[in-house]
mmCIF file of C-alpha atoms in Angstrom:
data_model
loop_
_atom_site.group_PDB
_atom_site.id
_atom_site.type_symbol
_atom_site.label_atom_id
_atom_site.label_comp_id
_atom_site.label_asym_id
_atom_site.label_seq_id
_atom_site.Cartn_x
_atom_site.Cartn_y
_atom_site.Cartn_z
ATOM 1 C CA GLY L 1 -45.512 14.987 23.354
ATOM 2 C CA ALA L 2 -41.924 16.564 22.845
ATOM 3 C CA VAL L 3 -40.411 15.440 26.126
ATOM 4 C CA VAL L 4 -36.856 16.267 26.978
ATOM 5 C CA SER L 5 -34.986 14.961 30.099
ATOM 6 C CA GLN L 6 -31.750 15.720 31.732
ATOM 7 C CA HIS L 7 -29.776 13.518 34.253
ATOM 8 C CA PRO L 8 -28.652 14.271 36.786
ATOM 9 C CA SER L 9 -30.851 17.066 38.137
ATOM 10 C CA ARG L 10 -28.041 17.897 40.703
ATOM 11 C CA VAL L 11 -24.642 17.241 40.935
ATOM 12 C CA ILE L 12 -21.983 18.225 43.488
ATOM 13 C CA CYS L 13 -18.202 17.622 42.504
ATOM 14 C CA LYS L 14 -14.677 18.635 43.769
ATOM 15 C CA SER L 15 -12.775 20.864 41.762
ATOM 16 C CA GLY L 16 -10.725 19.352 39.140
ATOM 17 C CA THR L 17 -13.096 16.329 38.405
ATOM 18 C CA SER L 18 -15.120 16.179 35.210
ATOM 19 C CA VAL L 19 -18.907 15.955 34.987
ATOM 20 C CA LYS L 20 -21.065 14.438 32.336
ATOM 21 C CA ILE L 21 -24.572 15.766 31.977
ATOM 22 C CA GLU L 22 -27.113 13.640 29.570
ATOM 23 C CA CYS L 23 -29.931 15.291 27.698
ATOM 24 C CA ARG L 24 -32.406 12.839 26.143
ATOM 25 C CA SER L 25 -35.611 13.401 23.776
ATOM 26 C CA LEU L 26 -37.747 10.750 25.044
ATOM 27 C CA ASP L 27 -40.556 10.689 22.268
ATOM 28 C CA PHE L 28 -38.887 12.407 19.011
ATOM 29 C CA GLN L 29 -35.874 12.445 17.195
ATOM 30 C CA ALA L 30 -33.794 15.772 17.976
ATOM 31 C CA THR L 31 -32.222 16.982 14.776
ATOM 32 C CA THR L 32 -30.525 19.831 16.817
ATOM 33 C CA MET L 33 -29.913 19.788 20.690
ATOM 34 C CA PHE L 34 -28.780 23.190 22.499
ATOM 35 C CA TRP L 35 -27.016 23.657 25.644
ATOM 36 C CA TYR L 36 -27.488 26.734 27.614
ATOM 37 C CA ARG L 37 -26.016 28.147 31.193
ATOM 38 C CA GLN L 38 -28.220 30.131 33.563
ATOM 39 C CA PHE L 39 -26.581 32.060 36.458
ATOM 40 C CA PRO L 40 -29.154 33.065 39.256
ATOM 41 C CA LYS L 41 -31.801 35.251 38.438
ATOM 42 C CA GLN L 42 -30.454 35.779 34.829
ATOM 43 C CA SER L 43 -31.224 34.731 31.121
ATOM 44 C CA LEU L 44 -30.158 31.788 29.501
ATOM 45 C CA MET L 45 -26.918 32.115 27.546
ATOM 46 C CA LEU L 46 -26.523 29.736 24.508
ATOM 47 C CA MET L 47 -23.108 27.872 25.025
ATOM 48 C CA ALA L 48 -23.489 25.552 21.886
ATOM 49 C CA THR L 49 -25.491 23.937 19.187
ATOM 50 C CA SER L 50 -25.241 20.232 18.168
ATOM 51 C CA ASN L 51 -26.408 18.489 15.428
ATOM 52 C CA GLU L 52 -26.534 14.847 15.465
ATOM 53 C CA GLY L 53 -23.592 13.139 13.958
ATOM 54 C CA SER L 54 -21.621 16.392 13.611
ATOM 55 C CA LYS L 55 -19.348 18.611 15.693
ATOM 56 C CA ALA L 56 -21.130 21.446 18.040
ATOM 57 C CA THR L 57 -20.905 24.774 17.154
ATOM 58 C CA TYR L 58 -19.606 26.876 20.115
ATOM 59 C CA GLU L 59 -20.719 30.384 21.015
ATOM 60 C CA GLN L 60 -17.871 32.969 21.065
ATOM 61 C CA GLY L 61 -16.245 32.917 24.431
ATOM 62 C CA VAL L 62 -17.184 29.296 25.321
ATOM 63 C CA GLU L 63 -14.218 26.824 25.510
ATOM 64 C CA LYS L 64 -14.855 23.719 23.489
ATOM 65 C CA ASP L 65 -11.960 21.861 25.413
ATOM 66 C CA LYS L 66 -13.808 22.740 28.633
ATOM 67 C CA PHE L 67 -17.246 21.866 27.860
ATOM 68 C CA LEU L 68 -17.314 18.600 25.534
ATOM 69 C CA ILE L 69 -20.327 18.062 23.653
ATOM 70 C CA ASN L 70 -21.360 14.723 22.143
ATOM 71 C CA HIS L 71 -24.456 14.258 19.984
ATOM 72 C CA ALA L 72 -24.159 10.718 19.014
ATOM 73 C CA SER L 73 -27.691 9.903 18.547
ATOM 74 C CA LEU L 74 -30.773 11.501 17.645
ATOM 75 C CA THR L 75 -31.993 11.118 21.155
ATOM 76 C CA LEU L 76 -28.996 11.878 22.997
ATOM 77 C CA SER L 77 -26.556 14.723 23.803
ATOM 78 C CA THR L 78 -23.805 14.806 26.044
ATOM 79 C CA LEU L 79 -22.222 17.867 27.928
ATOM 80 C CA THR L 80 -19.023 17.065 29.817
ATOM 81 C CA VAL L 81 -17.498 19.673 31.905
ATOM 82 C CA THR L 82 -13.874 18.864 32.252
ATOM 83 C CA SER L 83 -11.647 20.069 35.135
ATOM 84 C CA ALA L 84 -14.588 21.601 36.899
ATOM 85 C CA HIS L 85 -13.773 24.809 38.981
ATOM 86 C CA PRO L 86 -16.005 26.663 41.228
ATOM 87 C CA GLU L 87 -16.657 29.345 38.607
ATOM 88 C CA ASP L 88 -18.258 26.529 36.367
ATOM 89 C CA SER L 89 -20.816 26.214 39.156
ATOM 90 C CA SER L 90 -24.269 26.972 37.309
ATOM 91 C CA PHE L 91 -27.871 25.929 36.096
ATOM 92 C CA TYR L 92 -27.280 24.255 32.809
ATOM 93 C CA ILE L 93 -30.223 23.514 30.622
ATOM 94 C CA CYS L 94 -30.649 21.691 27.289
ATOM 95 C CA SER L 95 -33.306 21.827 24.729
ATOM 96 C CA ALA L 96 -34.173 20.018 21.492
ATOM 97 C CA ARG L 97 -36.046 20.565 18.258
ATOM 98 C CA TYR L 98 -37.378 17.984 15.696
ATOM 99 C CA ALA L 99 -37.115 18.759 11.859
ATOM 100 C CA SER L 100 -40.676 19.941 11.692
ATOM 101 C CA SER L 101 -40.922 21.947 14.883
ATOM 102 C CA TYR L 102 -39.971 25.392 13.153
ATOM 103 C CA ASN L 103 -38.276 27.405 15.833
ATOM 104 C CA GLU L 104 -39.714 26.098 18.843
ATOM 105 C CA GLN L 105 -37.528 24.348 21.360
ATOM 106 C CA PHE L 106 -38.264 21.908 24.005
ATOM 107 C CA PHE L 107 -36.364 22.156 27.162
ATOM 108 C CA GLY L 108 -35.153 19.732 29.636
ATOM 109 C CA PRO L 109 -35.545 20.270 33.546
ATOM 110 C CA GLY L 110 -31.880 21.501 33.999
ATOM 111 C CA THR L 111 -28.857 20.356 35.872
ATOM 112 C CA ARG L 112 -27.583 22.270 38.868
ATOM 113 C CA LEU L 113 -23.855 21.994 39.047
ATOM 114 C CA THR L 114 -21.907 22.884 42.258
ATOM 115 C CA VAL L 115 -18.009 22.701 41.961
ATOM 116 C CA LEU L 116 -16.725 22.728 45.540
ATOM 117 C CA SER J 1 -25.653 41.761 21.537
ATOM 118 C CA GLN J 2 -28.756 40.540 19.944
ATOM 119 C CA GLN J 3 -30.271 39.650 23.350
ATOM 120 C CA GLY J 4 -33.400 41.393 23.955
ATOM 121 C CA GLU J 5 -34.380 43.340 26.843
ATOM 122 C CA GLU J 6 -37.695 42.869 28.836
ATOM 123 C CA ASP J 7 -39.510 45.072 31.204
ATOM 124 C CA PRO J 8 -40.410 45.195 33.964
ATOM 125 C CA GLN J 9 -37.554 43.040 35.620
ATOM 126 C CA ALA J 10 -40.188 42.220 38.400
ATOM 127 C CA LEU J 11 -43.964 42.617 38.582
ATOM 128 C CA SER J 12 -46.166 41.873 41.534
ATOM 129 C CA ILE J 13 -49.722 41.920 41.265
ATOM 130 C CA GLN J 14 -52.723 40.419 43.102
ATOM 131 C CA GLU J 15 -54.512 37.253 41.801
ATOM 132 C CA GLY J 16 -57.243 38.272 39.382
ATOM 133 C CA GLU J 17 -55.239 41.242 37.746
ATOM 134 C CA ASN J 18 -54.038 41.201 34.341
ATOM 135 C CA ALA J 19 -50.050 41.095 34.186
ATOM 136 C CA THR J 20 -48.217 42.808 31.220
ATOM 137 C CA MET J 21 -44.855 42.331 30.033
ATOM 138 C CA ASN J 22 -42.780 43.813 27.263
ATOM 139 C CA CYS J 23 -39.725 42.606 25.129
ATOM 140 C CA SER J 24 -37.815 44.845 22.848
ATOM 141 C CA TYR J 25 -35.247 43.292 20.407
ATOM 142 C CA LYS J 26 -32.549 44.777 18.247
ATOM 143 C CA THR J 27 -32.616 42.949 14.766
ATOM 144 C CA SER J 28 -34.822 41.636 12.363
ATOM 145 C CA ILE J 29 -36.595 38.236 13.322
ATOM 146 C CA ASN J 30 -38.301 35.394 12.113
ATOM 147 C CA ASN J 31 -40.403 34.814 15.241
ATOM 148 C CA LEU J 32 -40.590 35.648 18.738
ATOM 149 C CA GLN J 33 -41.502 33.089 21.460
ATOM 150 C CA TRP J 34 -42.305 33.296 25.108
ATOM 151 C CA TYR J 35 -41.228 30.992 27.607
ATOM 152 C CA ARG J 36 -42.004 30.479 31.379
ATOM 153 C CA GLN J 37 -39.833 29.130 33.803
ATOM 154 C CA ASN J 38 -40.355 28.147 37.311
ATOM 155 C CA SER J 39 -37.737 28.777 39.870
ATOM 156 C CA GLY J 40 -34.873 26.031 39.555
ATOM 157 C CA ARG J 41 -36.726 24.347 36.512
ATOM 158 C CA GLY J 42 -36.467 24.099 32.925
ATOM 159 C CA LEU J 43 -38.486 26.351 30.419
ATOM 160 C CA VAL J 44 -41.866 25.724 29.202
ATOM 161 C CA HIS J 45 -43.069 27.073 25.740
ATOM 162 C CA LEU J 46 -45.983 29.189 26.028
ATOM 163 C CA ILE J 47 -46.605 30.709 22.626
ATOM 164 C CA LEU J 48 -44.820 31.499 19.108
ATOM 165 C CA ILE J 49 -45.756 34.580 17.111
ATOM 166 C CA ARG J 50 -44.093 34.900 13.298
ATOM 167 C CA SER J 51 -42.879 38.059 12.295
ATOM 168 C CA ASN J 52 -45.847 38.253 9.736
ATOM 169 C CA GLU J 53 -48.428 38.194 12.704
ATOM 170 C CA ARG J 54 -49.386 40.838 14.744
ATOM 171 C CA GLU J 55 -51.348 39.270 17.346
ATOM 172 C CA LYS J 56 -51.935 35.702 18.884
ATOM 173 C CA HIS J 57 -53.984 34.158 21.782
ATOM 174 C CA SER J 58 -53.638 31.014 23.648
ATOM 175 C CA GLY J 59 -55.930 30.604 26.580
ATOM 176 C CA ARG J 60 -55.452 33.557 28.977
ATOM 177 C CA LEU J 61 -52.313 34.715 27.059
ATOM 178 C CA ARG J 62 -52.283 37.261 24.435
ATOM 179 C CA VAL J 63 -49.099 38.203 22.595
ATOM 180 C CA THR J 64 -48.470 41.213 20.120
ATOM 181 C CA LEU J 65 -45.697 41.924 17.812
ATOM 182 C CA ASP J 66 -44.921 45.148 16.446
ATOM 183 C CA THR J 67 -41.688 44.594 14.079
ATOM 184 C CA SER J 68 -41.494 48.482 13.219
ATOM 185 C CA LYS J 69 -40.971 49.149 16.945
ATOM 186 C CA LYS J 70 -39.216 45.770 17.389
ATOM 187 C CA SER J 71 -41.028 44.942 20.509
ATOM 188 C CA SER J 72 -43.736 42.459 21.714
ATOM 189 C CA SER J 73 -45.826 42.105 24.670
ATOM 190 C CA LEU J 74 -47.275 39.225 26.667
ATOM 191 C CA LEU J 75 -50.587 39.905 28.544
ATOM 192 C CA ILE J 76 -51.667 37.203 31.228
ATOM 193 C CA THR J 77 -55.585 37.896 31.980
ATOM 194 C CA ALA J 78 -56.910 37.026 35.248
ATOM 195 C CA SER J 79 -53.769 36.000 36.884
ATOM 196 C CA ARG J 80 -53.529 33.277 39.359
ATOM 197 C CA ALA J 81 -50.914 32.173 42.117
ATOM 198 C CA ALA J 82 -49.990 29.626 39.974
ATOM 199 C CA ASP J 83 -48.665 31.881 37.220
ATOM 200 C CA THR J 84 -45.889 33.139 39.616
ATOM 201 C CA ALA J 85 -42.657 32.329 37.558
ATOM 202 C CA SER J 86 -40.073 34.010 35.202
ATOM 203 C CA TYR J 87 -41.165 34.906 31.899
ATOM 204 C CA PHE J 88 -38.533 35.192 28.953
ATOM 205 C CA CYS J 89 -39.158 36.278 25.320
ATOM 206 C CA ALA J 90 -36.887 34.640 22.781
ATOM 207 C CA THR J 91 -36.306 35.589 19.247
ATOM 208 C CA GLY J 92 -35.204 33.487 16.090
ATOM 209 C CA PHE J 93 -33.254 35.233 13.398
ATOM 210 C CA PRO J 94 -32.747 34.522 9.669
ATOM 211 C CA GLY J 95 -29.922 32.322 9.020
ATOM 212 C CA SER J 96 -29.423 31.307 12.621
ATOM 213 C CA ALA J 97 -29.490 27.714 12.348
ATOM 214 C CA ARG J 98 -32.883 27.853 14.408
ATOM 215 C CA GLN J 99 -31.039 29.246 17.261
ATOM 216 C CA LEU J 100 -32.828 31.274 19.900
ATOM 217 C CA THR J 101 -31.667 34.578 21.990
ATOM 218 C CA PHE J 102 -33.707 35.110 25.033
ATOM 219 C CA GLY J 103 -34.542 38.326 26.763
ATOM 220 C CA SER J 104 -33.610 39.341 30.394
ATOM 221 C CA GLY J 105 -36.576 37.948 31.561
ATOM 222 C CA THR J 106 -39.539 39.325 34.051
ATOM 223 C CA GLN J 107 -40.317 37.779 37.537
ATOM 224 C CA LEU J 108 -43.868 37.914 37.615
ATOM 225 C CA THR J 109 -45.114 37.406 41.287
ATOM 226 C CA VAL J 110 -49.071 36.751 41.633
ATOM 227 C CA LEU J 111 -50.236 37.277 45.208
ATOM 228 C CA PRO J 112 -53.180 35.185 46.546
#
């Protein structure tokens, strides 16, 4: 149980285009979803926290107009990287938790974004 | 920054040996968790220890927590080649909207 999927697993795009990444909780209702960014051989950096039906809370230094987050349902959150640039290339990972899961988060498999 | 530090950054051992990783953090916590990440993949939750607990076991894993020293350790006993991965500690803080702050990670390599 508590499976989270992400789509796509890999995406290559041209500079200036927008890319949407989906995060789905497959067998539970996710009250909160989190988006992280991870550079090679580094730790996860929290980008934003989103609760279903409300606006995402972004971490300091994360541009909300560049990284659009929508959490329209209890099983789906999307991250859209707008006007992508090569420096946006990274590994993006989402996680989700349900109301009674204490602090444990369930992670998706990640999306490798490469911007040419 | 609240981000924890882990040591060692990299650890290489022979199959069958024990592996110990340490995590230190800076502020008061509600809980501390350990996650595992295989290369290029998502994270898998291993174990959670609450701030009022001192030790916890799960299979070949043993986690300790010393809140006075703001540190935790993860011990993997009788390691296997399949344990090769990066291991991260993550801390949950009071009033943090259930967010986690991840440590810098330890890359464990278990040689067959």
